[in-house]
Every structure is written in structure tokens, then in C-alpha cells.
Coordinates of C-alpha atoms in Angstrom, one line a residue:
X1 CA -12.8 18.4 9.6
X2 CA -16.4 19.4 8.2
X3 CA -17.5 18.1 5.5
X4 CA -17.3 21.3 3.3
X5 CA -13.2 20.8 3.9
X6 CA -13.4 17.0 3.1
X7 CA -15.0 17.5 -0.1
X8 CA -12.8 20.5 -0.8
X9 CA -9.7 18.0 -0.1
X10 CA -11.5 15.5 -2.3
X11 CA -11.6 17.1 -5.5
X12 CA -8.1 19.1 -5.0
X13 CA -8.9 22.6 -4.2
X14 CA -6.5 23.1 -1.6
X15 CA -4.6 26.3 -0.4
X16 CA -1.2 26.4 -1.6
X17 CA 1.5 24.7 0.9
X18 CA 3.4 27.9 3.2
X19 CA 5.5 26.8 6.4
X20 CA 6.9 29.6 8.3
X21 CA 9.2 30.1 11.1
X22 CA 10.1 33.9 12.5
X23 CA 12.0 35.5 10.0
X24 CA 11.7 33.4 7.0
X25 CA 9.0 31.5 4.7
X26 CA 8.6 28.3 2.5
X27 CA 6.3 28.4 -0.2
X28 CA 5.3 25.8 -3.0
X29 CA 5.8 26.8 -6.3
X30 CA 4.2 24.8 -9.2
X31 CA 6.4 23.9 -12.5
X32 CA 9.7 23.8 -11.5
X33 CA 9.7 20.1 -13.6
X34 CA 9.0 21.9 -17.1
X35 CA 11.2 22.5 -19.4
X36 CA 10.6 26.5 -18.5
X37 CA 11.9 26.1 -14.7
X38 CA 15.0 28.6 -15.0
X39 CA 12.6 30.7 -16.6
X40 CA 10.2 30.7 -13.4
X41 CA 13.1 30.2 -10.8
X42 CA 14.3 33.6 -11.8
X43 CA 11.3 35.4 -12.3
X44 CA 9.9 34.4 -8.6
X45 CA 13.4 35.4 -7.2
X46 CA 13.6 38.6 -8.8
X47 CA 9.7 39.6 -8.0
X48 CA 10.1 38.6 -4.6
X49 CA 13.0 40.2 -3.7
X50 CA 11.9 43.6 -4.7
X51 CA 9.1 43.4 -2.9
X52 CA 9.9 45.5 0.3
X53 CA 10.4 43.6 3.6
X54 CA 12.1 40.7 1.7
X55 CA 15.7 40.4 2.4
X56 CA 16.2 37.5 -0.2
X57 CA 14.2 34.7 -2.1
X58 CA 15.5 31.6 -3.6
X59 CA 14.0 28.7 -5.1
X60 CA 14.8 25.5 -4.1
X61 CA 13.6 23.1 -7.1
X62 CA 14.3 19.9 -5.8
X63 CA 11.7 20.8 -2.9
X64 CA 9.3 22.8 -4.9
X65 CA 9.3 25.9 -2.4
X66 CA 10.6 28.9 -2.5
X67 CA 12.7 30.0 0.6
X68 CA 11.9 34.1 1.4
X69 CA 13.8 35.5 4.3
X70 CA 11.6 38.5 5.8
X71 CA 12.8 41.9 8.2
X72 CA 10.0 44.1 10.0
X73 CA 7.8 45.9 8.7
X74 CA 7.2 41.9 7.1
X75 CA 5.4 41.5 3.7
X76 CA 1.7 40.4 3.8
X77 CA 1.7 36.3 3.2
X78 CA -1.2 36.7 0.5
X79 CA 1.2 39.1 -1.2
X80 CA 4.3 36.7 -1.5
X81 CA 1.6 34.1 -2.7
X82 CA -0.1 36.4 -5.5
X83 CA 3.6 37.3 -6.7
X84 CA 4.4 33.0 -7.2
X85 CA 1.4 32.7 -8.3
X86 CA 1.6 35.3 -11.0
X87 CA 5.3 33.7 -12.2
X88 CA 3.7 30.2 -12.3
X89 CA 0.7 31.1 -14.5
X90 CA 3.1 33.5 -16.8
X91 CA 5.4 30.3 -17.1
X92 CA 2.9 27.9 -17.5
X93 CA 1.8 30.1 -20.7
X94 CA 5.1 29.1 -22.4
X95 CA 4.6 25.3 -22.2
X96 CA 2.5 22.7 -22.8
X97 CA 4.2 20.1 -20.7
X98 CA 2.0 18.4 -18.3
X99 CA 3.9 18.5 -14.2
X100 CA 4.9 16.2 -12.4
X101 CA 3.0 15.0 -9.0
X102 CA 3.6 17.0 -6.4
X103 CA 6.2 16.5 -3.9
X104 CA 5.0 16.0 0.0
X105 CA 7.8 18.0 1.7
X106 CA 8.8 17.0 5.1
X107 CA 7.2 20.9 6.5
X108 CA 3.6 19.7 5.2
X109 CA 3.4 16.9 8.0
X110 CA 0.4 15.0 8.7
X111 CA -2.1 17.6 7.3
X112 CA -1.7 16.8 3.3
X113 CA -4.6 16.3 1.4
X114 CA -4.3 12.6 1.1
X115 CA -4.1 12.1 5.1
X116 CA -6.9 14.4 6.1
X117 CA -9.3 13.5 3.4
X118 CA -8.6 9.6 3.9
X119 CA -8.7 9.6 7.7
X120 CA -12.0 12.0 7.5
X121 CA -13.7 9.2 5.0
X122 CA -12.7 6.2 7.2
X123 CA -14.1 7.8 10.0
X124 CA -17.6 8.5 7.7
X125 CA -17.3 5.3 6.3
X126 CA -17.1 3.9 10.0
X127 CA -20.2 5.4 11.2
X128 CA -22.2 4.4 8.1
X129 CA -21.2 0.9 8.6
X130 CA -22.0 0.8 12.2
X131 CA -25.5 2.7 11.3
X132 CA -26.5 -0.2 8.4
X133 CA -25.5 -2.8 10.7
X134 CA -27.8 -1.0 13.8
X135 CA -30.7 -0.8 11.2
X136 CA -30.4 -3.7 9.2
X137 CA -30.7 -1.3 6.6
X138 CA -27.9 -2.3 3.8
X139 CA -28.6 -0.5 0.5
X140 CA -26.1 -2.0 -1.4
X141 CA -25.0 -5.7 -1.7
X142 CA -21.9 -6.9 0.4
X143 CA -19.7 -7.6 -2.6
X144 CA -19.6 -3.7 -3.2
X145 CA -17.4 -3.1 -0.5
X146 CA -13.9 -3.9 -2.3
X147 CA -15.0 -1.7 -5.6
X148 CA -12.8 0.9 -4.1
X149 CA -9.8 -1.4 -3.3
X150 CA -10.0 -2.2 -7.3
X151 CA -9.1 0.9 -8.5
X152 CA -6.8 1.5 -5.4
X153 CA -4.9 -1.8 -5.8
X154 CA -4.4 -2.7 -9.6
X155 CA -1.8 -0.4 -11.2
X156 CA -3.7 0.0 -14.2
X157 CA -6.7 0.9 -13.0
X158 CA -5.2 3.3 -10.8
X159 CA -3.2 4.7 -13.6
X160 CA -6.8 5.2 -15.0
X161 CA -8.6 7.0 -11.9
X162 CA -5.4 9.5 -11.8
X163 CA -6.3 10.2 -15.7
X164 CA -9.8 10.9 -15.2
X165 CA -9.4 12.5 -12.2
X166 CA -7.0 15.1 -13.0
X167 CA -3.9 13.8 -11.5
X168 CA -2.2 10.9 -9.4
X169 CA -2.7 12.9 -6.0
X170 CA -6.2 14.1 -6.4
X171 CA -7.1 10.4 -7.1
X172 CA -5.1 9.2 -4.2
X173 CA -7.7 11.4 -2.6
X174 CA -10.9 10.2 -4.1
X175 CA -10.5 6.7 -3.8
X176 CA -10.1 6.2 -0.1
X177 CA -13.2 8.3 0.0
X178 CA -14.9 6.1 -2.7
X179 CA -13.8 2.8 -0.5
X180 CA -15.2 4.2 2.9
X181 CA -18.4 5.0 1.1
X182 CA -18.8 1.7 -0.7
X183 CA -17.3 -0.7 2.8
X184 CA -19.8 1.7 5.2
X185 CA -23.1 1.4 2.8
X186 CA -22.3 -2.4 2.4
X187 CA -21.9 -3.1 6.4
X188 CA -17.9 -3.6 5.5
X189 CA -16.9 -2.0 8.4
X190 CA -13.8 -4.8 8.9
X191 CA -12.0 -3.5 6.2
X192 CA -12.2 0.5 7.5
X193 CA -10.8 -0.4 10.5
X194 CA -8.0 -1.8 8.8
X195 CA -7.9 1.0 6.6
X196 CA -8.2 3.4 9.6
X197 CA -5.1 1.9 11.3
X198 CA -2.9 2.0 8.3
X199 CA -3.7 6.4 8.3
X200 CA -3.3 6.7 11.2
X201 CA 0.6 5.1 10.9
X202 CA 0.9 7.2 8.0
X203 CA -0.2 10.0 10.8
X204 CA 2.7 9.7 12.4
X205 CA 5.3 9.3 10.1
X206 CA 4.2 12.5 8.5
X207 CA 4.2 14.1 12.1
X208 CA 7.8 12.5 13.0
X209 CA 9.3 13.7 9.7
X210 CA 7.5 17.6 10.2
X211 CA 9.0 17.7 13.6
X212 CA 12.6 16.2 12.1
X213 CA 12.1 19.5 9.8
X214 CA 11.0 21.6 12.0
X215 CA 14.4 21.2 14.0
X216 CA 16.5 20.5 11.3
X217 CA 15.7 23.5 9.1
X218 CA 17.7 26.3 10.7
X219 CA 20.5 24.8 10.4
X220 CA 20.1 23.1 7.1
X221 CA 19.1 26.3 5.4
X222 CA 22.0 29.2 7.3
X223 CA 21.6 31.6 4.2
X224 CA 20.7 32.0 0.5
X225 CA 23.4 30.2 -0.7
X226 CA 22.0 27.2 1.4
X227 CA 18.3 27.5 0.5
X228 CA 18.8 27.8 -3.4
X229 CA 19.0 25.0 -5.2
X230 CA 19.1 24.0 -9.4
X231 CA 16.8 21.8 -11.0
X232 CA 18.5 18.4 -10.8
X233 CA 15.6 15.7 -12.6
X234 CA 17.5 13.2 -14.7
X235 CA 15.6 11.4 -16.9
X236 CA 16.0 7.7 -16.6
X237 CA 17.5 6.0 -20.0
X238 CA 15.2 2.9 -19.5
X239 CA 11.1 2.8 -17.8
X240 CA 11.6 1.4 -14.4
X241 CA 11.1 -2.1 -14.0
X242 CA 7.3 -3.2 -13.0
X243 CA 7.0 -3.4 -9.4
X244 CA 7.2 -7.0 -8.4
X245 CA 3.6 -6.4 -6.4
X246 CA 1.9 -4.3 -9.0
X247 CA 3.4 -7.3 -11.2
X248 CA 1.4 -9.8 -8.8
X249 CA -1.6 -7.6 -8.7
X250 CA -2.3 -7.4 -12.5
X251 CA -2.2 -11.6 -12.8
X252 CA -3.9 -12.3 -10.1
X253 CA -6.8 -10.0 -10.2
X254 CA -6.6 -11.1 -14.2
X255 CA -7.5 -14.6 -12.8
X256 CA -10.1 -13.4 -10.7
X257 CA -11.6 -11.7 -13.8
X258 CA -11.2 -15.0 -15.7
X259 CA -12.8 -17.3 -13.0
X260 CA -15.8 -14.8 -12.1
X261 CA -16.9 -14.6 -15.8
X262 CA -16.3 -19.0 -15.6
X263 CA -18.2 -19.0 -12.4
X264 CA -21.1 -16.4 -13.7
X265 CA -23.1 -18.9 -15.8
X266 CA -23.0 -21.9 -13.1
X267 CA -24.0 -19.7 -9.5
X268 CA -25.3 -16.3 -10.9
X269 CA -23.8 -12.8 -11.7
X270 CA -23.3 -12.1 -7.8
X271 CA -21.3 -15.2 -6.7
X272 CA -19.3 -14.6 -9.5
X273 CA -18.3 -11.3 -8.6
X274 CA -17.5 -12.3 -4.9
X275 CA -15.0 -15.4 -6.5
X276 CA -13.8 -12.6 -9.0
X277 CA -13.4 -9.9 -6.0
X278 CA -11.1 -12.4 -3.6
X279 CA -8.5 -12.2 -5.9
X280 CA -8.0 -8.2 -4.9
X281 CA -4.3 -8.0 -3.6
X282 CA -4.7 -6.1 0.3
X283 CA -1.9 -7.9 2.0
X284 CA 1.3 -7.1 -0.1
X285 CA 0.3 -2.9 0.0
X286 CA -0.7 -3.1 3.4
X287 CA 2.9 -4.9 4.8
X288 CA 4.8 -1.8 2.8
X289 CA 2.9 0.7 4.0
X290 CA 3.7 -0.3 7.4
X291 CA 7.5 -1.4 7.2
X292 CA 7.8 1.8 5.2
X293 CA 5.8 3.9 7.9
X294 CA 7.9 2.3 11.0
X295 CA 11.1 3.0 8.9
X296 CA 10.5 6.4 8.2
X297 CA 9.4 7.2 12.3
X298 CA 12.8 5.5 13.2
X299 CA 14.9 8.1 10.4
X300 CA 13.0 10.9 11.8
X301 CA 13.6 10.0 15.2
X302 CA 17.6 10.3 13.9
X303 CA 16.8 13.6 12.4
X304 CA 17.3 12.4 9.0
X305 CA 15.1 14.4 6.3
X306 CA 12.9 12.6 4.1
X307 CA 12.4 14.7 1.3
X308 CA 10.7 11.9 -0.8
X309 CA 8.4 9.7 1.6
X310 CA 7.5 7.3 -1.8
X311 CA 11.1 6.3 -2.2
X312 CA 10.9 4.5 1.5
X313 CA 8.0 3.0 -0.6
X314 CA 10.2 1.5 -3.0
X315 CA 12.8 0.3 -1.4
X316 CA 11.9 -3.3 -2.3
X317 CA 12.9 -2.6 -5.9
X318 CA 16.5 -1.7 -5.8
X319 CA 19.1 -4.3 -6.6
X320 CA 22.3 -2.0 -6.9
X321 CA 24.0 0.3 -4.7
X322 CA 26.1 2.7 -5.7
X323 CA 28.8 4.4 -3.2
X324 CA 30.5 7.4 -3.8
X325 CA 33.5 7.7 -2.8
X326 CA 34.2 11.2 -2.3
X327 CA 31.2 10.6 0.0
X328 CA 32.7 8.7 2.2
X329 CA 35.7 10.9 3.3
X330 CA 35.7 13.3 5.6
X331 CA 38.4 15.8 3.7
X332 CA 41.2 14.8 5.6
X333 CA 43.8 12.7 5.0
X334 CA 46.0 10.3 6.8
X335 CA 49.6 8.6 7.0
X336 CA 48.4 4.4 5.3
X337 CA 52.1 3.3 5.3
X338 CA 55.9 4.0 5.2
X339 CA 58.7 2.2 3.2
X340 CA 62.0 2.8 5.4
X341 CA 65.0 2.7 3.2
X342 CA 68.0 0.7 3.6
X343 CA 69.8 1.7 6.5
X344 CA 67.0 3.2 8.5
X345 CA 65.7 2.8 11.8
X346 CA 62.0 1.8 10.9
X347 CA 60.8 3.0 14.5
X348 CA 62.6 6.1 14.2
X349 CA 60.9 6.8 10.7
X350 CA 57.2 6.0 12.1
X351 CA 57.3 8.5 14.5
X352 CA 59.1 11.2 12.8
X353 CA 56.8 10.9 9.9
X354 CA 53.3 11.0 12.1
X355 CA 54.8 14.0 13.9
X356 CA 55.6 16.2 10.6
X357 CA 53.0 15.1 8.9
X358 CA 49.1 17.3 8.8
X359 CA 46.7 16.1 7.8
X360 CA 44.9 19.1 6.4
X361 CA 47.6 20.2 3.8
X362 CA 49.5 17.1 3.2
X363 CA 51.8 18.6 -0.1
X364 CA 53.5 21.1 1.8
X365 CA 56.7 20.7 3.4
X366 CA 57.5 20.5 6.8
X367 CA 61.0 20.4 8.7
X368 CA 62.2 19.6 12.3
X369 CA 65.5 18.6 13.8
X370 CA 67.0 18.5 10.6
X371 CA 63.9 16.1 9.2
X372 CA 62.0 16.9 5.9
X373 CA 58.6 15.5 5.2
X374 CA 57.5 16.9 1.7
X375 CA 56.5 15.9 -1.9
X376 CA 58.8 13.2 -3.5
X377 CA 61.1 13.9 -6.3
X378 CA 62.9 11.4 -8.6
X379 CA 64.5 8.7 -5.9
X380 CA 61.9 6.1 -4.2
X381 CA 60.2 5.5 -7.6
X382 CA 60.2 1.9 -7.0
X383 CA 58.5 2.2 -3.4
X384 CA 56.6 4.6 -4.6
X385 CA 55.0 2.4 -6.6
X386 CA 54.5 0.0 -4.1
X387 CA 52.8 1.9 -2.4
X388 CA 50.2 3.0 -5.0
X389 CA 49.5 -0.5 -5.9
X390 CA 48.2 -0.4 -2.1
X391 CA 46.1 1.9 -2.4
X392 CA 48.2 5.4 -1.6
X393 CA 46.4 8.4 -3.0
X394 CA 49.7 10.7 -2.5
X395 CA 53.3 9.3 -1.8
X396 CA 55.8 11.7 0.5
X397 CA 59.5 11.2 0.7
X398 CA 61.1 12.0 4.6
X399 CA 64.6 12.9 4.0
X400 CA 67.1 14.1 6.9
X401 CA 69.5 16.2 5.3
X402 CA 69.5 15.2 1.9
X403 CA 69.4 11.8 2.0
X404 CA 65.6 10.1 1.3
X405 CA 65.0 7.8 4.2
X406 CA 61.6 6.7 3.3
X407 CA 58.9 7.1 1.5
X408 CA 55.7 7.7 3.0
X409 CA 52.0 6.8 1.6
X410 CA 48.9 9.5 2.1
X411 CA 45.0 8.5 1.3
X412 CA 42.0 10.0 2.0
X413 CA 40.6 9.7 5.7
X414 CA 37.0 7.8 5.1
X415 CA 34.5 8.7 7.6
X416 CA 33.2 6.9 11.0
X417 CA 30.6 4.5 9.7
X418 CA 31.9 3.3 6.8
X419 CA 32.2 -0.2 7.7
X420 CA 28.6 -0.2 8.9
X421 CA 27.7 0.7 5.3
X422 CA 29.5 -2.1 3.8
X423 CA 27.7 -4.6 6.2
X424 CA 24.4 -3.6 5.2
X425 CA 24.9 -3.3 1.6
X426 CA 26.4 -7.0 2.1
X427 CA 23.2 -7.6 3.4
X428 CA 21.1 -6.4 1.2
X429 CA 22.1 -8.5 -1.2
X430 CA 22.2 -5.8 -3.7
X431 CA 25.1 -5.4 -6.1
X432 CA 27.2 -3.1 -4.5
X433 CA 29.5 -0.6 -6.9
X434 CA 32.3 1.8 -5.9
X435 CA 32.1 5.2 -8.1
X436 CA 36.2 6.9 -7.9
X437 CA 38.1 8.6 -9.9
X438 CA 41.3 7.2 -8.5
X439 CA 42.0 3.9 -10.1
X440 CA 44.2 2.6 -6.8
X441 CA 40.9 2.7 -4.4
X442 CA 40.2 -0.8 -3.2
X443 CA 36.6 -1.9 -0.6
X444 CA 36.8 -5.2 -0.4
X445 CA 33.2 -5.1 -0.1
X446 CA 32.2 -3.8 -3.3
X447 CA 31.2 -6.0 -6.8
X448 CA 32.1 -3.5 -8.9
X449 CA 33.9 0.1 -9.5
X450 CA 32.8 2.4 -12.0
X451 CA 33.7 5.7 -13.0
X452 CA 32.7 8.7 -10.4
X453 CA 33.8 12.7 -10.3
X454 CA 32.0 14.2 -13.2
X455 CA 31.3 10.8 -14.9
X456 CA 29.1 10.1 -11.6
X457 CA 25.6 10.8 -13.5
X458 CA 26.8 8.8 -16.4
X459 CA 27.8 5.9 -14.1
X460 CA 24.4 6.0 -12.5
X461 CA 22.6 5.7 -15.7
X462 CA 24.0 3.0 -17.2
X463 CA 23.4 0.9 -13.7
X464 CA 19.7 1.9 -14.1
X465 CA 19.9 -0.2 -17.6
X466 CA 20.1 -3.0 -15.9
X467 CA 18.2 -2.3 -12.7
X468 CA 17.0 0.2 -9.9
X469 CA 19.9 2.1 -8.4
X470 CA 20.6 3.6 -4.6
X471 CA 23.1 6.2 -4.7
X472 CA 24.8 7.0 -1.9
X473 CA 26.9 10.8 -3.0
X474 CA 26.8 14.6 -2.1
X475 CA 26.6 15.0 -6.3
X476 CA 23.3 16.7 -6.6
X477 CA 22.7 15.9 -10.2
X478 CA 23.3 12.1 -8.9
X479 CA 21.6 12.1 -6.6
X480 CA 18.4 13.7 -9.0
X481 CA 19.4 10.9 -11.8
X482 CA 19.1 7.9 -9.1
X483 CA 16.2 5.6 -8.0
X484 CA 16.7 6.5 -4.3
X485 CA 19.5 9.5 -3.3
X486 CA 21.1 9.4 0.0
X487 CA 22.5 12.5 0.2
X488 CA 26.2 12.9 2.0
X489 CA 26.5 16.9 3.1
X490 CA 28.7 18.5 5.9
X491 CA 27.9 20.6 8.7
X492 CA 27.9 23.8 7.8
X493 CA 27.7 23.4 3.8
X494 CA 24.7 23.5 1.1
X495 CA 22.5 20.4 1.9
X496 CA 22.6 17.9 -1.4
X497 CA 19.5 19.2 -2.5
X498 CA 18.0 16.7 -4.4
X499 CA 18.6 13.6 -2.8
X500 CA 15.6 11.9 -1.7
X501 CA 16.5 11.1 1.9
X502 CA 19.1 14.0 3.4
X503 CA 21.4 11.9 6.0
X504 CA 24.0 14.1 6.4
X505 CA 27.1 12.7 8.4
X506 CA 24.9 10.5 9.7
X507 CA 26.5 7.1 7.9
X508 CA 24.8 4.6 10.3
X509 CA 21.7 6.0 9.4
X510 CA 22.9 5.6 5.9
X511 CA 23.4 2.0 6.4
X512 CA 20.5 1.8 8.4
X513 CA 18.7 2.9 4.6
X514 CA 20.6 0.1 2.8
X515 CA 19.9 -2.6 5.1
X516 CA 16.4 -1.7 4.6
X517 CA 16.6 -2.6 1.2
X518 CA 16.5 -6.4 1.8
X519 CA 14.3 -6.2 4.2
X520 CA 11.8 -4.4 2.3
X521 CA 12.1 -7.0 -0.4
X522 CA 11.4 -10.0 2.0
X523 CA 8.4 -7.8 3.1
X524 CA 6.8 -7.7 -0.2
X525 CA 7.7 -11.4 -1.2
X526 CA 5.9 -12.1 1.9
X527 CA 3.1 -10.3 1.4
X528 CA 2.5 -11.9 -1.7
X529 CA 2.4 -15.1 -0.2
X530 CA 0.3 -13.9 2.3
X531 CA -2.2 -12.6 -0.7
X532 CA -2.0 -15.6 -2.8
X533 CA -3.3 -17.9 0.6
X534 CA -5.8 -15.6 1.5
X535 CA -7.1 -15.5 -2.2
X536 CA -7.1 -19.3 -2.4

């Protein structure tokens, strides 16, 4: 990349995001987190689609694109983009709200601003430091080399470069740039390599989950009605918890500010600034970054989407897990148990019932050889009950003639990989809570059960009260409201748009998620261990 394109990455003039494939388009819109965003969604459908070559538009919010399907003679790109444009700027005239940061959608792969800009300045940075150290020319003293890794590892300050430079992501830009220039003009050139390698496994899990997409997208997206999807943002009722190694950052980089200014008046303003700068947390961002990268290569690899490569980020944080358990079947159901009446041959019954009943439409009756399998009416109440206290999510008498000869209990069938989920979220030592709306459902795995069906969102944010929440559901509104979405969709149906990581069917890779959440805490426990020796 010149440097004409690494300054223009720099300071965020960028050309608007547009992946394409024959016969269809996906463009980033800007806004679709104001208050306005039904507003926009329909004005950027309607434009679009009467526009000629367009066969459809829809807007998918959660991914801040809009998908365009296109037929021959096909629409010039720069016209689709001028249309979106226009509908952004007309919306962004009716509110004063500022956006959210951007998303990085899977389609954008490796070439986002942040990568190209940070990999470009490492590389500068590189041959600076290798130039000072070749001349013995260093203009600026050693101690100037972490500058950059202040602003880029204390939360507050980073807050603070995002303000003044116009937004979270154009900062994210700047500062790796600012830290190259600083490490290279200071003969730091230990610290870029470190830096370098840490890019370039963000490289690659960017170019792992852009290839996932790239596969995965035809199918995901069969037709409008799979592309389109609402505006699902929940606001959280309570600020998320501080981050245990922004936490560690802020106190001990406080201390170094305290013991610099202690140490200033004893060995001069420059030794103080070195004991003040060994306090700068590397280690504890540095061991995230790469379990999160090596994670997010190995989901990729399984063709799971990432929709939100930050939440793989955050993984650390969550302490509760919350299944759904609509999620977990598969939308059939199966014979649990039977209850043979007095009299009968309980053999007999077994295989009679499993050959009348189907799975697929369990209420309605079926006869053969003078058997009945059908819904149960007034006798068998008290196996009936039985059976519910079980865990029977239907009961069916089997009669022969008239006479009931047993009564037969029906649940959901839950789907291959279920018990692989209850491992890891074991585990994880998270708090693990079943969301049902049958009162009879029993895991033994689970800590809790909560309310789920429509009372799903309200369930999810009363857990975030007390903590950071996964959510494992194919409820888009959710999977918007939780900390981390896992989203559960068939083959075949609308993905669960919203979810930050889109598994599918894929359950082991589900679990695969979950276990991750321990392990991602023991990382960042051990990397501030690992920060706190090195500082000392």
C-alpha cells in the first residue's frame, strides 16, 4: 500500500464496504442504530428496487448491508451506492443521535482499515528502526517508544483518542500508526516485531472468516426473505461490568504514574518516566488477541460465521449461559415412555406404540389391526400424570378396541450435540440457565430455569443484572439483547440475524464457543500475572 492509501486509512476516508458475487450485491449502509432506522431501511429498499436491473433489495440491520439481487442489463455499482448514500444523509437529517461503531462483517476480510493501515505502519515503523539503529542516528529518546502503547492500552485514554479522533475505529487506526512511528524513531524495533506478528494473526482470521462467508453466503441468504432482517439492538438495563484487564490496566499504570512522579525528584525527569512506563500492561491484550485469533481460524475452518469478531474478544467476561430450549430441538418429537395398564402385555404395547406412532404429527390418530394410538381422553389421568412429572411434553392413550391399554408419553426430540453443550458449559464454570416455556423440562446440567418463548428477552435482561450473558437461541431479539448470541437456525430457514456468531446446526461448534469461555478467562488471569512480573 502507498503511502497516499495509508494515510487515507489513517484518518478514515475509506470507500464504502461492497462485496459481490454474480447476481447479487452487499452494501454497507450507515445508521441503521438510530432511532430513524425503519425510516432508512425502507427508504433504501424502495429506491433501490425501482431502480431498473434490480430484482429486489433488503436491508439486513444486524449486518449493516443491504443485500441487492441484480438481472442483466445490471445497474452501475456507483449508482446503487449514490442511491444509499442519499437515504443515509436524508435520515441522518432527522436525528441527532451519534452511531454506533461500525460492524466488521465477515465479507470485509483481512482488508479493513484497521489491518491494512496497522500492518502498513509496522512495516514503516520496521524500517525506521532498522535505519536509526544502522546510523546511530536516534532522534528521539528510548522511553518514547511505548507513548503509543499508552493510549492503546489504558481504557480511558483510549476512550479519549476515539473522542478526539472522531470515532473508536478511526482511532484504532491512528494509534498503531502513532506506536510504529514513536518504536521506529526511538530504535524500538523489539516491540514492532511483536506488534507485526500479532496483525498478521489478525490477517488470517479475517481471511479464514471472509472465505467461511464466501462459501457460506449462498446458501445462508436463498431469497429476500432470507437476506432481510429488523433492527434487533436491545439496550442493556445495567453498563457492562469493567473488563477484568482494562480493570488491571487502570491501577497499575496508576501506580506507575504514582512511582514515576516519586522517582522524578531523586534520578531526574527521564528515569522517572521509564519506572512510570514499565507499568504499561502488553501481556494480558497480547494473550487475547491470540487465543481469540486461533479461536476464530478454528470456527471458520467449521464454517461458522462470525458476525461480531469483538465478542470472541470478550469471551473472558461471561459468567452465565443461557440455553434455549426451543433451540435445542430439532422439531420432531419422540415416544420417552409408556405406562401399560393392568392386564397388558408390556412388550406387546412397546412395539405397537413405536409402530403407530410419527413423529412429525404426533396428535393425530392412527389405527392398525384393531390398535388406536391418539390423543387421551378422560381415563389414565393418574398415569398421565406420571408421566408429566417426568418430563412428557404430550401424553397419548393406545387403546385396542375401546379399552385404553396404556398411556404413552411424547417430548420434543433435542438435537445431536446436546450433551456436548452441557459438558462445556459445565466447564466453563459459568452459571448455566434453561429458558422453557414448559414447566416439566428437566437438564440435569443446568443451575437454573427461567422463563423463555416471548419472555426470552426479558429473561436475558434480568441475567445481565447480575452479569455478562451468552445466549444460546434462534430468537433474534435475544440474541440482539445478549452479551454474546449464538445463533440456532435450520437449513433451509432465515439465518438468526443478529446473533453474533451464526452456528447453525452446528451444536459442537456451539459447545466448542462455551468451552471457550473458561478458557478465555484463565487466558486473561494469566496474562495479568504475566504483566504484573514483567512490570516488577
Amino acid at each position: 500500500m502507498d503511502l497516499a492509501g495509508l494515510l487515507k486509512d489513517a484518518i478514515g476516508l475509506r470507500r464504502r464496504q461492497v462485496w459481490a458475487r454474480p447476481g447479487r450485491l452487499h452494501i454497507e449502509v450507515h445508521g441503521l442504530d438510530t432511532p430513524h432506522a425503519l425510516r432508512l431501511i425502507k427508504s433504501v429498499e424502495q429506491q433501490l428496487e425501482n431502480l431498473d436491473g434490480v430484482l429486489w433489495a433488503r436491508v439486513n440491520a444486524p449486518a449493516q448491508r443491504v443485500v441487492v439481487a441484480v438481472d442483466s442489463p445490471r445497474p452501475r455499482r456507483a449508482d446503487l451506492i449514490r442511491i444509499v448514500e442519499r437515504a443515509e444523509h436524508h435520515a441522518a437529517a432527522h436525528t441527532e443521535e451519534e452511531p454506533c461503531e461500525e460492524l466488521h462483517h465477515p465479507c470485509e476480510g483481512p482488508r479493513t482499515r484497521q489491518a491494512v493501515s496497522a500492518l502498513a505502519a509496522d512495516a514503516f515503523g520496521l524500517g525506521l528502526s532498522m535505519m536509526t539503529r544502522l546510523t546511530s542516528w536516534v532522534p528521539l529518546p528510548t522511553e518514547m517508544a511505548a507513548i503509543g502503547s499508552l493510549f492503546q492500552h489504558h481504557p480511558k485514554l483510549r476512550v479519549l483518542a476515539g473522542k478526539v479522533s472522531g470515532g473508536q475505529d478511526r482511532a484504532d487506526s491512528v494509534l498503531p500508526l502513532v506506536s510504529a512511528l514513536g518504536q521506529g524513531l526511538a530504535a524500538g524495533g523489539e516491540g514492532i516485531l511483536l506488534d507485526g506478528a500479532e496483525r498478521i494473526a489478525q490477517w488470517r482470521e479475517a481471511r479464514a472468516h471472509r472465505e467461511a462467508w464466501n462459501k457460506a453466503e449462498p446458501a445462508l441468504i436463498a431469497g429476500p426473505e432470507h437476506a432481510a432482517g429488523e433492527p434487533v439492538l436491545q439496550a442493556r438495563p445495567v453498563a457492562l461490568p469493567q473488563d477484568p484487564v482494562d480493570r488491571y490496566a487502570e491501577r497499575a499504570m496508576g501506580a506507575g504514574a504514582v512511582a514515576a512522579a516519586a522517582a522524578v525528584p531523586f534520578f531526574g525527569a527521564r528515569r522517572g518516566f521509564a519506572l512510570g512506563l514499565a507499568s504499561t500492561p502488553k501481556a494480558p491484550a497480547a494473550a487475547r488477541e491470540g487465543f481469540a485469533t486461533y479461536l476464530g481460524r478454528i470456527l471458520a475452518k467449521r464454517g461458522v460465521i462470525v458476525m461480531d469478531r469483538g465478542v470472541l474478544r470478550r469471551l473472558g467476561q461471561i459468567d452465565t449461559v443461557v440455553l434455549d430450549e426451543r433451540a435445542l430441538r430439532t422439531g420432531q418429537t419422540e415416544l420417552t415412555d409408556v405406562v401399560p395398564l393392568a392386564g397388558s402385555d408390556p412388550r406387546e404395547i412397546a412395539e405397537v406404540a413405536f409402530v403407530l406412532f410419527d413423529p412429525k404429527a404426533p396428535d393425530e390418530e392412527r389405527e392398525a389391526d384393531g390398535w388406536r394410538l391418539g390423543p387421551l381422553n378422560g381415563a389414565g389421568k393418574r398415569a398421565a400424570d406420571q408421566l408429566r412429572k417426568r418430563g412428557a411434553d404430550e401424553v397419548l392413550g393406545l387403546r385396542k378396541g375401546q379399552k385404553l391399554r396404556a398411556v404413552v408419553g411424547v417430548s420434543a426430540q433435542h438435537a445431536h450435540g446436546v450433551q456436548a453443550i452441557a459438558a462445556a458449559a459445565r466447564r466453563a464454570g459459568a452459571r448455566v440457565a434453561l429458558a422453557t416455556d414448559n414447566g416439566n423440562s428437566r437438564f440435569s446440567f443446568v443451575d437454573d430455569v427461567v422463563s423463555g418463548g416471548s419472555d426470552l428477552v426479558e429473561s436475558v435482561r434480568s441475567a445481565q443484572e447480575n452479569g455478562v450473558v451468552l445466549v444460546l437461541s434462534g430468537d433474534r431479539k435475544a440474541l440482539g439483547a445478549a452479551d454474546c448470541g449464538l445463533g440456532v437456525f435450520r437449513t433451509g430457514s432465515p439465518p438468526a440475524w443478529g446473533a453474533h456468531v451464526l452456528v447453525g446446526q452446528d451444536f459442537e461448534a456451539a459447545a466448542l464457543v462455551i468451552d471457550a469461555v473458561g478458557v478465555a478467562s484463565r487466558v486473561d488471569s494469566d496474562g495479568v500475572k504475566l504483566a504484573a512480573g514483567g512490570s516488577g
